[in-house]
Short mmCIF file of C-alpha atoms in Angstrom, two decimals:
data_model
loop_
_atom_site.label_atom_id
_atom_site.label_comp_id
_atom_site.label_asym_id
_atom_site.label_seq_id
_atom_site.Cartn_x
_atom_site.Cartn_y
_atom_site.Cartn_z
CA MET A 1 -15.04 -22.08 45.55
CA LYS A 2 -11.67 -21.43 45.09
CA THR A 3 -11.43 -24.47 43.18
CA LEU A 4 -14.64 -23.38 41.13
CA PHE A 5 -12.95 -20.09 40.27
CA LEU A 6 -9.54 -21.64 39.21
CA LYS A 7 -11.76 -23.75 36.93
CA ALA A 8 -13.27 -20.58 35.62
CA PHE A 9 -10.16 -18.88 35.30
CA THR A 10 -8.76 -22.28 33.09
CA LEU A 11 -11.79 -22.20 31.21
CA ILE A 12 -11.69 -18.48 30.04
CA GLY A 13 -7.94 -18.88 29.27
CA LEU A 14 -8.31 -22.04 27.57
CA ILE A 15 -11.52 -20.72 25.42
CA GLY A 16 -9.56 -17.64 24.59
CA LEU A 17 -6.26 -19.16 23.63
CA LEU A 18 -7.37 -22.19 21.77
CA GLN A 19 -10.96 -21.72 20.39
CA SER A 20 -10.97 -17.89 19.80
CA CYS A 21 -13.93 -15.83 18.42
CA TYR A 22 -14.43 -14.70 15.04
CA PRO A 23 -17.70 -12.63 14.75
CA GLY A 24 -19.09 -11.39 11.51
CA GLY A 25 -17.18 -12.75 8.66
CA ALA A 26 -18.38 -13.18 5.11
CA GLU A 27 -22.03 -13.15 4.76
CA TYR A 28 -22.43 -13.51 0.44
CA THR A 29 -20.07 -15.26 -1.96
CA SER A 30 -19.48 -11.90 -3.25
CA ASP A 31 -17.68 -11.11 0.21
CA LEU A 32 -15.06 -13.73 -0.75
CA ASP A 33 -14.11 -12.15 -4.29
CA ILE A 34 -10.58 -10.97 -4.42
CA ALA A 35 -8.20 -9.47 -6.99
CA ILE A 36 -4.52 -9.52 -6.21
CA SER A 37 -1.36 -8.57 -8.08
CA GLN A 38 2.15 -8.71 -7.95
CA TYR A 39 5.24 -7.29 -9.68
CA GLU A 40 9.12 -7.30 -9.70
CA SER A 41 9.74 -3.47 -10.22
CA VAL A 42 8.29 -0.37 -10.56
CA GLU A 43 10.77 0.65 -13.17
CA ASP A 44 10.09 -2.41 -15.15
CA LEU A 45 6.34 -1.62 -15.16
CA ARG A 46 6.91 2.06 -16.27
CA SER A 47 9.51 0.60 -19.12
CA TYR A 48 6.63 -1.47 -20.50
CA LYS A 49 5.04 0.01 -23.76
CA THR A 50 4.07 -2.82 -26.11
CA TYR A 51 2.77 -6.28 -25.77
CA TYR A 52 1.99 -9.53 -27.60
CA LEU A 53 -1.45 -10.72 -26.13
CA VAL A 54 -2.43 -14.68 -26.92
CA THR A 55 -5.94 -14.16 -28.80
CA ASP A 56 -6.44 -17.89 -29.65
CA SER A 57 -7.95 -18.84 -26.52
CA MET A 58 -7.19 -18.99 -22.80
CA SER A 59 -4.90 -21.33 -21.13
CA VAL A 60 -7.15 -23.98 -19.20
CA VAL A 61 -5.37 -25.44 -16.18
CA GLY A 62 -6.75 -28.82 -14.85
CA ILE A 63 -8.41 -31.78 -15.60
CA GLY A 64 -11.39 -32.15 -17.93
CA THR A 65 -13.23 -29.00 -18.92
CA ASP A 66 -15.90 -28.76 -16.55
CA ASN A 67 -16.40 -25.47 -14.87
CA VAL A 68 -14.60 -23.35 -17.30
CA LEU A 69 -15.33 -20.84 -19.88
CA SER A 70 -16.86 -21.62 -23.14
CA GLU A 71 -14.95 -20.48 -26.16
CA ALA A 72 -17.17 -17.68 -26.90
CA GLU A 73 -16.78 -16.51 -23.13
CA GLN A 74 -13.02 -16.77 -23.56
CA GLN A 75 -13.04 -14.64 -26.70
CA GLU A 76 -14.82 -12.15 -25.19
CA VAL A 77 -12.38 -11.96 -21.88
CA ILE A 78 -9.81 -11.75 -24.32
CA ASN A 79 -11.27 -9.09 -26.48
CA TYR A 80 -11.94 -6.92 -23.51
CA THR A 81 -8.52 -7.50 -22.25
CA ASN A 82 -7.01 -6.47 -25.48
CA GLN A 83 -9.04 -3.13 -25.18
CA GLN A 84 -8.28 -2.42 -21.53
CA LEU A 85 -4.70 -3.08 -22.28
CA GLN A 86 -4.69 -0.42 -24.66
CA SER A 87 -7.13 2.11 -23.03
CA VAL A 88 -6.24 1.69 -19.45
CA LEU A 89 -2.55 0.82 -19.43
CA GLY A 90 -1.45 2.54 -22.39
CA LEU A 91 0.22 -0.24 -24.11
CA THR A 92 0.57 -0.44 -27.80
CA GLN A 93 -0.23 -4.10 -29.27
CA VAL A 94 2.08 -5.83 -31.45
CA THR A 95 0.51 -8.59 -33.62
CA ASN A 96 3.50 -10.18 -35.19
CA PRO A 97 6.53 -9.55 -33.22
CA THR A 98 10.15 -10.24 -34.59
CA SER A 99 13.45 -9.88 -33.42
CA GLU A 100 13.78 -6.27 -34.67
CA ASN A 101 10.12 -5.58 -33.85
CA ASP A 102 9.80 -7.26 -30.29
CA ALA A 103 7.02 -6.62 -28.08
CA ASP A 104 8.06 -5.67 -24.56
CA LEU A 105 5.40 -8.29 -22.66
CA PHE A 106 4.00 -11.44 -23.83
CA ILE A 107 0.53 -11.72 -22.32
CA GLN A 108 -1.50 -14.93 -21.74
CA LEU A 109 -4.78 -15.40 -19.73
CA SER A 110 -5.47 -18.57 -17.72
CA GLN A 111 -8.04 -20.13 -15.79
CA ILE A 112 -7.62 -22.64 -13.14
CA ALA A 113 -9.93 -25.23 -12.90
CA VAL A 114 -8.65 -27.28 -10.10
CA GLN A 115 -6.87 -26.67 -6.92
CA GLN A 116 -3.46 -25.62 -7.22
CA GLN A 117 -1.16 -25.25 -4.51
CA GLY A 118 2.67 -25.38 -3.82
CA VAL A 119 5.60 -24.59 -6.47
CA VAL A 120 4.44 -26.68 -9.70
CA TRP A 121 2.19 -24.94 -12.26
CA GLN A 122 2.54 -26.06 -15.84
CA PRO A 123 -0.14 -25.40 -18.06
CA PRO A 124 -0.63 -28.28 -20.64
CA PHE A 125 -1.56 -25.82 -23.24
CA TRP A 126 0.91 -22.93 -24.23
CA PRO A 127 0.27 -21.47 -27.70
CA GLY A 128 3.82 -20.13 -27.97
CA TYR A 129 5.08 -16.80 -28.65
CA PRO A 130 5.84 -16.10 -32.65
CA GLY A 131 9.80 -16.01 -33.24
CA TRP A 132 10.62 -17.85 -30.14
CA PRO A 133 9.42 -21.44 -30.72
CA GLY A 134 10.07 -23.39 -27.75
CA TRP A 135 7.89 -21.09 -25.36
CA GLY A 136 5.17 -23.91 -25.34
CA TYR A 137 6.32 -25.55 -21.97
CA PRO A 138 6.74 -23.02 -19.28
CA GLY A 139 7.65 -24.19 -15.68
CA TYR A 140 7.82 -20.65 -14.02
CA PRO A 141 10.51 -21.59 -11.44
CA GLY A 142 12.28 -18.35 -12.10
CA TYR A 143 9.49 -16.37 -10.67
CA PRO A 144 9.24 -15.86 -6.43
CA TRP A 145 5.22 -15.98 -6.68
CA TYR A 146 5.56 -19.73 -7.01
CA GLY A 147 7.99 -20.45 -4.15
CA GLY A 148 7.01 -22.62 -1.46
CA GLY A 149 5.96 -21.96 2.01
CA TYR A 150 3.30 -19.53 0.99
CA SER A 151 0.01 -21.43 1.23
CA TYR A 152 -2.18 -18.18 0.59
CA TYR A 153 -0.43 -18.10 -2.77
CA SER A 154 -2.27 -21.01 -3.83
CA TYR A 155 -4.65 -20.83 -6.58
CA SER A 156 -8.36 -22.46 -6.15
CA ASN A 157 -10.84 -23.70 -8.53
CA GLY A 158 -11.92 -20.59 -10.55
CA THR A 159 -9.15 -18.25 -10.58
CA ILE A 160 -8.32 -16.06 -13.44
CA LEU A 161 -4.50 -15.28 -14.28
CA ILE A 162 -3.23 -12.85 -16.39
CA ASP A 163 0.45 -13.27 -16.90
CA PHE A 164 2.61 -10.42 -18.21
CA VAL A 165 5.75 -11.99 -19.26
CA ASP A 166 8.92 -9.92 -19.59
CA VAL A 167 10.17 -10.65 -22.98
CA SER A 168 14.00 -9.44 -22.87
CA LYS A 169 14.40 -11.03 -19.50
CA THR A 170 12.88 -14.38 -20.73
CA VAL A 171 15.45 -14.30 -23.64
CA GLU A 172 18.18 -13.34 -21.77
CA GLU A 173 17.36 -16.05 -19.17
CA ASN A 174 16.95 -18.67 -21.72
CA ASN A 175 20.02 -17.87 -23.83
CA PRO A 176 21.09 -20.84 -23.82
CA PRO A 177 18.01 -22.61 -22.24
CA GLU A 178 18.76 -24.74 -19.02
CA GLU A 179 17.23 -27.83 -20.68
CA GLU A 180 15.88 -28.35 -24.31
CA ASN A 181 12.40 -27.39 -24.63
CA ARG A 182 12.16 -26.29 -21.13
CA TYR A 183 12.05 -22.20 -20.92
CA VAL A 184 11.70 -20.12 -17.72
CA LEU A 185 9.51 -17.48 -18.14
CA ILE A 186 10.47 -14.08 -16.19
CA LEU A 187 7.07 -12.35 -15.22
CA GLY A 188 7.14 -8.64 -14.75
CA TRP A 189 3.52 -8.50 -13.58
CA GLU A 190 0.84 -11.08 -12.63
CA GLY A 191 -2.79 -10.62 -11.83
CA ALA A 192 -5.19 -13.16 -10.41
CA LEU A 193 -8.78 -12.86 -9.55
CA ASN A 194 -10.41 -15.34 -7.36
CA GLY A 195 -13.98 -16.00 -6.26
CA VAL A 196 -15.81 -18.90 -5.03
CA LEU A 197 -16.67 -21.46 -7.96
CA SER A 198 -20.17 -20.73 -8.53
CA ARG A 199 -19.03 -17.23 -9.53
CA ALA A 200 -15.87 -17.94 -11.32
CA ASN A 201 -17.46 -18.33 -15.03
CA ASN A 202 -19.50 -15.05 -14.84
CA VAL A 203 -18.00 -12.94 -17.73
CA SER A 204 -19.16 -9.68 -16.70
CA LEU A 205 -17.70 -10.39 -13.22
CA ILE A 206 -14.33 -11.12 -14.70
CA LYS A 207 -14.67 -8.05 -16.72
CA SER A 208 -14.69 -5.91 -13.81
CA GLY A 209 -12.10 -8.01 -12.03
CA ILE A 210 -9.70 -6.93 -14.99
CA ASP A 211 -10.52 -3.39 -14.43
CA VAL A 212 -9.94 -3.59 -10.70
CA LEU A 213 -6.25 -5.36 -11.88
CA PHE A 214 -5.45 -2.96 -14.26
CA ASP A 215 -5.96 -0.06 -11.88
CA GLN A 216 -3.40 -2.19 -9.49
CA TYR A 217 -1.22 -2.03 -12.14
CA ASN A 218 -1.50 1.83 -12.65
CA THR A 219 -1.20 2.09 -8.65
CA ALA A 220 1.86 0.17 -8.47
CA LYS A 221 3.34 2.02 -11.23
CA ALA A 222 2.38 5.31 -9.71
CA GLY A 223 4.42 3.92 -6.60
CA THR A 224 8.23 3.50 -5.81
CA ASP A 225 10.22 0.55 -5.10
CA ASN A 226 10.96 0.35 -1.28
CA MET B 1 -23.98 -36.37 44.27
CA ARG B 2 -24.89 -35.51 48.15
CA LYS B 3 -20.98 -35.35 48.82
CA TYR B 4 -20.56 -32.79 46.14
CA ILE B 5 -23.36 -30.57 47.32
CA VAL B 6 -21.99 -30.67 50.79
CA THR B 7 -18.67 -29.97 49.47
CA LEU B 8 -19.94 -27.20 47.31
CA LEU B 9 -21.74 -25.84 50.38
CA LEU B 10 -18.90 -26.01 52.78
CA SER B 11 -17.01 -24.14 50.36
CA LEU B 12 -19.14 -21.23 49.88
CA MET B 13 -19.23 -20.86 53.55
CA GLY B 14 -15.31 -20.87 53.63
CA PHE B 15 -15.56 -18.23 50.61
CA TYR B 16 -17.76 -16.09 52.42
CA ALA B 17 -15.81 -16.58 55.92
CA SER B 18 -12.72 -15.12 54.20
CA ALA B 19 -14.49 -12.63 52.03
CA GLN B 20 -12.97 -9.76 53.90
CA GLU B 21 -9.58 -10.77 52.66
CA SER B 22 -10.22 -11.90 49.11
CA ASP B 23 -12.42 -10.90 46.18
CA PHE B 24 -13.81 -12.45 42.98
CA ILE B 25 -14.71 -10.00 40.33
CA LEU B 26 -16.32 -11.05 36.92
CA SER B 27 -16.18 -8.26 34.53
CA TYR B 28 -17.50 -7.40 31.11
CA GLN B 29 -15.07 -5.50 29.19
CA MET B 30 -15.28 -2.78 26.23
CA SER B 31 -11.86 -2.07 24.53
CA LEU B 32 -10.85 0.85 22.43
CA PRO B 33 -7.68 0.35 20.06
CA LEU B 34 -5.11 2.53 20.33
CA GLY B 35 -1.75 3.15 18.32
CA ASN B 36 -0.82 0.19 16.07
CA THR B 37 -3.90 -1.85 16.96
CA SER B 38 -5.87 1.03 15.71
CA ASP B 39 -4.55 1.35 12.49
CA TYR B 40 -5.21 -2.65 12.45
CA ILE B 41 -8.77 -2.32 13.83
CA GLY B 42 -10.21 1.27 14.45
CA ALA B 43 -13.49 -0.03 15.80
CA PHE B 44 -14.71 0.10 19.59
CA SER B 45 -15.55 -3.36 20.70
CA GLY B 46 -18.10 -4.51 23.16
CA ARG B 47 -16.71 -8.24 23.48
CA GLY B 48 -14.71 -9.00 26.36
CA VAL B 49 -14.88 -10.44 29.68
CA GLY B 50 -12.41 -11.00 32.47
CA LEU B 51 -12.05 -12.90 36.11
CA GLU B 52 -9.90 -11.83 38.68
CA TRP B 53 -9.14 -13.11 42.23
CA LYS B 54 -7.32 -10.47 44.54
CA ARG B 55 -6.43 -10.57 48.08
CA HIS B 56 -6.40 -7.52 50.48
CA LEU B 57 -3.75 -6.81 53.03
CA LEU B 58 -5.09 -6.52 56.24
CA THR B 59 -2.81 -3.26 57.91
CA THR B 60 -2.32 -1.30 54.34
CA PRO B 61 -4.90 -0.73 51.86
CA VAL B 62 -3.47 -2.70 49.38
CA SER B 63 -4.34 -5.85 47.37
CA TYR B 64 -2.80 -8.17 44.99
CA GLY B 65 -4.12 -10.82 42.75
CA PHE B 66 -4.52 -12.50 39.15
CA SER B 67 -6.63 -12.00 36.26
CA VAL B 68 -7.23 -13.69 32.97
CA ASN B 69 -9.39 -11.61 30.31
CA TRP B 70 -10.39 -12.29 27.02
CA ASN B 71 -11.04 -9.09 24.79
CA ILE B 72 -12.01 -9.47 20.95
CA LEU B 73 -11.36 -6.81 18.51
CA TYR B 74 -13.08 -7.08 15.14
CA GLU B 75 -13.59 -4.75 12.07
CA LYS B 76 -14.36 -5.31 8.41
CA VAL B 77 -12.20 -3.51 5.77
CA ASP B 78 -12.61 -2.82 2.28
CA GLU B 79 -9.71 -0.72 1.29
CA ARG B 80 -6.78 -1.52 -1.00
CA TYR B 81 -3.79 -3.24 0.30
CA HIS B 82 -0.32 -1.72 -1.61
CA ASN B 83 3.10 -2.98 -0.29
CA PRO B 84 5.67 -1.99 -2.32
CA SER B 85 8.40 -3.95 -0.82
CA GLU B 86 6.84 -7.07 -1.47
CA GLY B 87 5.25 -5.85 -4.97
CA ILE B 88 1.68 -6.62 -3.83
CA VAL B 89 -1.33 -4.88 -4.44
CA ALA B 90 -4.89 -6.66 -3.26
CA ASP B 91 -8.41 -5.71 -3.48
CA GLY B 92 -11.07 -7.44 -1.49
CA ARG B 93 -12.92 -7.61 1.98
CA GLN B 94 -10.77 -8.27 5.26
CA TYR B 95 -12.14 -9.52 8.09
CA ARG B 96 -9.51 -8.55 10.78
CA TYR B 97 -9.83 -10.06 14.27
CA MET B 98 -7.79 -10.05 17.25
CA ASN B 99 -8.42 -12.25 19.87
CA ILE B 100 -6.46 -11.03 22.92
CA VAL B 101 -5.87 -12.97 26.14
CA PRO B 102 -4.10 -10.81 29.02
CA ILE B 103 -2.91 -13.09 32.07
CA LEU B 104 -1.69 -10.68 34.45
CA LEU B 105 -0.54 -9.90 38.11
CA HIS B 106 -1.89 -7.07 39.77
CA ALA B 107 -1.41 -4.57 42.51
CA ASN B 108 -3.88 -1.98 43.84
CA TYR B 109 -3.92 0.67 46.34
CA TYR B 110 -7.26 2.13 47.68
CA PHE B 111 -7.90 5.39 48.87
CA ASN B 112 -11.05 5.00 50.71
CA LYS B 113 -11.17 1.21 51.71
CA ASP B 114 -13.98 1.19 53.95
CA GLY B 115 -16.12 3.87 52.13
CA ILE B 116 -18.99 3.16 49.84
CA ILE B 117 -17.33 4.84 46.98
CA ASN B 118 -13.87 3.41 47.08
CA PRO B 119 -11.38 4.57 44.43
CA TYR B 120 -8.13 2.92 43.37
CA VAL B 121 -5.06 2.97 41.24
CA GLY B 122 -3.19 -0.46 40.19
CA VAL B 123 -0.96 -1.79 37.59
CA GLY B 124 -1.18 -5.21 36.09
CA VAL B 125 1.99 -7.03 34.70
CA GLY B 126 2.07 -10.23 32.45
CA THR B 127 1.75 -11.69 29.53
CA TYR B 128 -0.65 -10.74 26.38
CA PHE B 129 -1.60 -13.99 24.03
CA ILE B 130 -2.58 -11.98 20.94
CA ASN B 131 -4.01 -14.07 18.08
CA GLN B 132 -4.17 -11.95 15.00
CA ARG B 133 -6.05 -13.06 11.87
CA THR B 134 -7.06 -11.36 8.74
CA SER B 135 -9.79 -13.14 6.40
CA PHE B 136 -9.25 -12.53 2.85
CA GLY B 137 -11.22 -13.98 -0.01
CA GLN B 138 -10.87 -17.82 0.78
CA TRP B 139 -7.92 -17.41 2.66
CA ALA B 140 -6.62 -16.06 6.04
CA PHE B 141 -3.49 -14.91 7.41
CA ILE B 142 -2.77 -16.05 10.95
CA ASP B 143 -0.35 -14.72 13.37
CA LYS B 144 -0.10 -15.70 17.20
CA ASN B 145 2.44 -14.59 19.56
CA TRP B 146 2.76 -13.87 23.42
CA HIS B 147 3.75 -10.30 24.30
CA PHE B 148 5.31 -9.14 27.70
CA GLY B 149 2.73 -6.39 28.67
CA VAL B 150 1.55 -4.09 31.38
CA ALA B 151 -1.74 -2.33 32.46
CA PRO B 152 -2.07 0.29 34.80
CA GLU B 153 -5.43 1.32 35.77
CA VAL B 154 -8.00 3.65 37.54
CA GLY B 155 -11.04 2.64 39.13
CA VAL B 156 -13.86 2.76 41.81
CA VAL B 157 -15.40 -0.10 43.82
CA ALA B 158 -18.80 0.80 44.86
CA ASP B 159 -20.64 -0.85 47.88
CA VAL B 160 -23.93 -1.12 46.37
CA SER B 161 -25.32 -4.47 48.18
CA SER B 162 -24.80 -6.40 51.09
CA SER B 163 -23.98 -9.31 49.01
CA PHE B 164 -21.72 -7.78 46.18
CA ASN B 165 -19.73 -4.58 45.15
CA MET B 166 -19.57 -3.07 41.76
CA LEU B 167 -16.43 -2.24 40.20
CA PHE B 168 -15.51 0.50 37.44
CA THR B 169 -12.24 0.64 35.93
CA ILE B 170 -10.22 2.09 32.92
CA ARG B 171 -7.37 -0.21 32.21
CA TYR B 172 -4.72 0.93 29.58
CA ASN B 173 -3.19 -2.38 28.19
CA GLN B 174 0.17 -2.17 26.67
CA ALA B 175 1.61 -5.32 24.92
CA PHE B 176 5.10 -4.82 23.93
CA LYS B 177 6.71 -5.83 20.59
CA ALA B 178 7.10 -9.80 20.65
CA GLY B 179 9.61 -10.90 17.74
CA ASN B 180 8.23 -9.71 14.45
CA ALA B 181 4.85 -8.85 16.07
CA SER B 182 4.59 -5.11 16.65
CA ASP B 183 3.26 -3.70 20.10
CA HIS B 184 -0.54 -3.43 20.72
CA SER B 185 -2.26 -1.08 23.11
CA TYR B 186 -6.00 -0.50 23.69
CA LEU B 187 -8.07 1.42 26.67
CA GLY B 188 -10.23 -1.35 28.47
CA PHE B 189 -13.64 -0.15 29.84
CA ASN B 190 -14.64 -2.66 32.44
CA VAL B 191 -17.79 -3.31 34.82
CA GLY B 192 -17.65 -5.85 37.21
CA PHE B 193 -19.30 -7.55 40.04
CA VAL B 194 -17.24 -7.95 43.08
CA PHE B 195 -17.80 -11.28 45.10
#
C-alpha cells in the first residue's frame, strides 16, 4: 500500500510538473487576433506632427503573392490609414517633402506573407522616400524590436505592419551611411496586427485593427517614460 | 498475476494494521488567489487535487507528514497591456494559467485526538513549482520557477465512517519570491478522505 501511494504521489507530481493543465483557451479564430505596438520614447511620439505616407502600395514580405491583399484592397487600407493618421492621431500629411520642408515621419504599411523569425527583415520592395534616394533597402538593424532571442516578436503569415520611421533620426544615423546603398532606419513607433491566416486578408478587420493600433498610440502618448 | 494479488492483499492488511499510526489523505482542493497571484488571475479555482501521507506520534497529539498537491488557476482576460518601460501596448485576449505543484513537509497539532470532531492546526514547509503561462494570439509567454514556501493551515478531521474519516482544511499557501519571479499566495479550501 505504501508503494501504491508513493506511486500515486509520484504520478501526481509528474503530471503537474511535466504535463500541466490548460483548461479553456481559444475557441474561435477571432480569439487569436492581437494588436501590438512598440515605441521608443513618449517625448518622441509627442513631437511628431507631420508624416509622409507611402501610398503606391503596401510592401509585401514573402515569397509569391498568395495570401496577400489585392491591389484594390491595399489601396483601401492605405486610404483608410491616411484618414486615421489625420483624424485620430492629429498628424499633418506632407506629400512632397524636401530638405527644407521635411516630414517628421516616414510611414509604410507592409504585409507579411511568410513566417518571419529572428532578426532579419528585409522587404524586397521599398519605394523610397522622396529627397532621400537610397532608402530602398532597409535592414532595420538599429531597432531593438528585431533583436534576437524574443521569439514572440516573430511575425507570422498574415501580419500587417505599420512602420513610423523617424526621419530626422534616420538622416542623422545615415550621415554617412555605414555601407553604400544600405541605410539604417530608426523606428519611432511600429504597430502590428496578427491573426490566423484565414482572417488575414479581411479589409474590415484590418481597418478595425488599425483603429486599435492608433488608439494604442494615443495611450502611449498620454503616458510617461518609465 | 496471483503473486501480485497476494502481495496487494498482504499490503492492504499491513496498511490497516498500522492505520492507527499512519493516514493517507486524498483531497479535492479549491483555490482563492490572493496578492500578486490575484493581480494575475483573480478567479476562484475549483481545479485541484492533493495526496498526503502522515504519521501520528503515539504519546502526543502531533503528526508529521508529506504531501504533493496540484492546483490549477485559470482566467481569460481582455484588458489592454501597457508597459511604458518596455514601450509596449498590446490588445488581445489573454489566457492566463498557473499550474502550481506544492511539495510540502507537514507538522500538525490536534486538539481532540480521539474525538469524533478533531480540530487541528498545522504548518507545511517546502517547495512550490509554478508554471505560469500567458497565451496571447498565437504565442505563449511561459515562466517556470521553483519557489520556497510555507503553508499554515487549520482544519477538522471528522470521524464519519468506520473505514475512513473526512477532512476539511483551509490552507494559506505562500510561495516566496524566486529570482525574477514574484511571490505568490492563495487560500486553499480542501476536502479530503482520510484512509
